[in-house]
Short mmCIF file of C-alpha atoms in Angstrom, two decimals:
data_model
loop_
_atom_site.label_atom_id
_atom_site.label_comp_id
_atom_site.label_asym_id
_atom_site.label_seq_id
_atom_site.Cartn_x
_atom_site.Cartn_y
_atom_site.Cartn_z
CA UNK A 1 203.89 78.97 86.35
CA UNK A 2 201.53 75.54 86.64
CA UNK A 3 198.29 76.00 86.04
CA UNK A 4 195.48 74.12 88.02
CA UNK A 5 191.71 74.59 87.09
CA UNK A 6 189.65 75.81 90.07
CA UNK A 7 187.66 73.01 90.02
CA UNK A 8 190.96 70.64 91.05
CA UNK A 9 191.40 72.57 94.08
CA UNK A 10 190.98 70.84 97.14
CA UNK A 11 191.38 74.40 99.04
CA UNK A 12 188.38 75.85 96.74
CA UNK A 13 185.60 72.67 98.21
CA UNK A 14 187.35 72.89 101.60
CA UNK A 15 186.74 76.93 101.26
CA UNK A 16 183.12 75.87 100.14
CA UNK A 17 181.96 73.55 102.53
CA UNK A 18 183.11 75.87 105.41
CA UNK A 19 180.98 79.02 104.09
CA UNK A 20 177.70 76.47 103.88
CA UNK A 21 178.16 75.25 107.55
CA UNK A 22 179.02 79.11 108.57
CA UNK A 23 176.06 80.29 107.22
CA UNK A 24 173.80 77.44 108.02
CA UNK A 25 175.16 77.81 111.75
CA UNK A 26 174.77 81.50 111.80
CA UNK A 27 170.92 80.71 111.01
CA UNK A 28 170.51 77.88 113.70
CA UNK A 29 171.86 80.27 116.05
CA UNK A 30 168.93 83.31 115.52
CA UNK A 31 167.27 82.30 118.14
CA UNK A 32 170.00 82.31 120.36
CA UNK A 33 171.23 86.13 119.34
CA UNK A 34 174.56 84.88 118.88
CA UNK A 35 176.94 84.63 116.39
CA UNK A 36 179.12 81.77 115.64
CA UNK A 37 182.38 82.87 117.06
CA UNK A 38 180.10 83.83 120.61
CA UNK A 39 178.58 80.35 120.22
CA UNK A 40 182.01 79.28 120.05
CA UNK A 41 183.59 81.11 122.44
CA UNK A 42 180.05 80.09 124.97
CA UNK A 43 180.71 76.23 124.04
CA UNK A 44 184.36 76.14 124.90
CA UNK A 45 183.04 77.74 128.03
CA UNK A 46 180.72 75.68 129.27
CA UNK A 47 183.48 72.87 129.16
CA UNK A 48 186.74 74.58 130.12
CA UNK A 49 185.59 77.61 133.19
CA UNK A 50 187.86 79.99 134.32
CA UNK A 51 189.49 79.50 131.16
CA UNK A 52 191.82 82.08 129.88
CA UNK A 53 190.94 84.69 126.97
CA UNK A 54 194.29 83.71 124.87
CA UNK A 55 193.55 79.64 125.58
CA UNK A 56 190.66 80.52 124.33
CA UNK A 57 191.43 81.74 120.98
CA UNK A 58 193.36 78.91 120.25
CA UNK A 59 190.22 76.98 120.59
CA UNK A 60 187.99 78.88 118.90
CA UNK A 61 190.56 79.14 116.04
CA UNK A 62 190.61 82.99 116.43
CA UNK A 63 193.98 85.57 117.52
CA UNK A 64 193.56 87.17 120.99
CA UNK A 65 192.37 90.63 119.44
CA UNK A 66 189.99 88.54 117.96
CA UNK A 67 188.70 86.93 121.20
CA UNK A 68 188.83 89.81 123.39
CA UNK A 69 185.94 91.83 120.85
CA UNK A 70 184.00 88.10 121.14
CA UNK A 71 184.62 88.24 124.70
CA UNK A 72 184.15 91.64 125.52
CA UNK A 73 180.42 92.04 123.85
CA UNK A 74 179.43 88.93 125.61
CA UNK A 75 180.45 90.35 128.64
CA UNK A 76 177.93 93.50 128.20
CA UNK A 77 175.12 91.36 127.26
CA UNK A 78 175.73 89.39 130.53
CA UNK A 79 176.66 85.88 129.08
CA UNK A 80 180.47 86.33 131.41
CA UNK A 81 182.24 87.35 134.27
CA UNK A 82 185.80 87.84 134.36
CA UNK A 83 187.75 88.13 137.47
CA UNK A 84 191.46 88.11 138.20
CA UNK A 85 193.00 85.08 138.29
CA UNK A 86 193.43 83.52 142.05
CA UNK A 87 197.35 83.83 141.69
CA UNK A 88 198.62 85.60 138.44
CA UNK A 89 196.48 88.84 138.45
CA UNK A 90 196.98 90.01 135.14
CA UNK A 91 195.08 86.83 134.06
CA UNK A 92 191.81 87.16 133.99
CA UNK A 93 189.43 84.19 134.56
CA UNK A 94 186.22 84.16 131.88
CA UNK A 95 183.44 81.85 133.48
CA UNK A 96 179.66 82.32 131.71
CA UNK A 97 176.64 83.47 134.09
CA UNK A 98 173.60 81.48 134.01
CA UNK A 99 172.55 83.75 131.08
CA UNK A 100 175.34 82.79 129.33
CA UNK A 101 174.90 79.33 130.29
CA UNK A 102 171.08 79.64 128.94
CA UNK A 103 172.15 81.36 125.62
CA UNK A 104 174.68 78.72 125.38
CA UNK A 105 172.18 75.65 125.93
CA UNK A 106 169.66 77.51 123.08
CA UNK A 107 172.38 78.67 120.68
CA UNK A 108 174.21 74.61 120.61
CA UNK A 109 170.48 73.06 120.22
CA UNK A 110 170.28 74.94 116.69
CA UNK A 111 174.45 73.69 115.99
CA UNK A 112 173.19 70.16 116.92
CA UNK A 113 170.71 70.38 114.08
CA UNK A 114 173.19 71.07 111.62
CA UNK A 115 175.73 69.15 112.78
CA UNK A 116 173.34 66.06 112.47
CA UNK A 117 172.02 66.79 109.35
CA UNK A 118 175.38 67.26 107.82
CA UNK A 119 176.27 63.72 109.31
CA UNK A 120 173.19 62.69 107.80
CA UNK A 121 174.08 63.17 104.47
CA UNK A 122 177.06 60.84 105.04
CA UNK A 123 177.14 56.77 105.49
CA UNK A 124 178.91 55.87 108.95
CA UNK A 125 181.72 54.76 107.53
CA UNK A 126 182.04 57.78 105.13
CA UNK A 127 181.45 60.53 108.24
CA UNK A 128 184.76 58.04 109.75
CA UNK A 129 186.76 58.37 106.39
CA UNK A 130 185.81 62.29 105.71
CA UNK A 131 187.19 62.89 109.37
CA UNK A 132 190.20 60.86 109.32
CA UNK A 133 190.83 62.51 105.19
CA UNK A 134 190.11 66.77 106.59
CA UNK A 135 192.51 65.35 109.25
CA UNK A 136 194.94 64.74 106.72
CA UNK A 137 194.45 68.00 105.25
CA UNK A 138 195.21 69.73 108.03
CA UNK A 139 198.17 68.25 108.79
CA UNK A 140 199.62 68.53 104.75
CA UNK A 141 198.18 72.25 105.36
CA UNK A 142 200.00 72.55 108.36
CA UNK A 143 203.27 71.21 106.82
CA UNK A 144 203.17 73.96 104.69
CA UNK A 145 203.98 76.69 107.03
#
């Protein structure tokens, strides 16, 4: 067995950064009273009204059952409405309500503050490089599956 010190493991640094990002966003989303997964769904629904739950799950990086739970909670709060697709009756189209749009806007204001603070920690060149490097991380990990 070849050992690798925890500090040398890129994955542990990625995980730490992800956890810090999620924790900061969770705090920033409190005024909108939504969770990070709910916010992600609201954000994508504002961009792609009528999207199916399966497609939304892929965009948000969660499983379809997880997305169904998120959507159920959003629907119970009156943030979304789900209606049968015009041609595919077994597919539900999901759209934001006015209340959902307002919640998405409030939540996004908090999330954007977090994103701007994160971006401000780097120069423009560093941000560009970080995006390239994170993309390379994803490609290398996707190749391991």
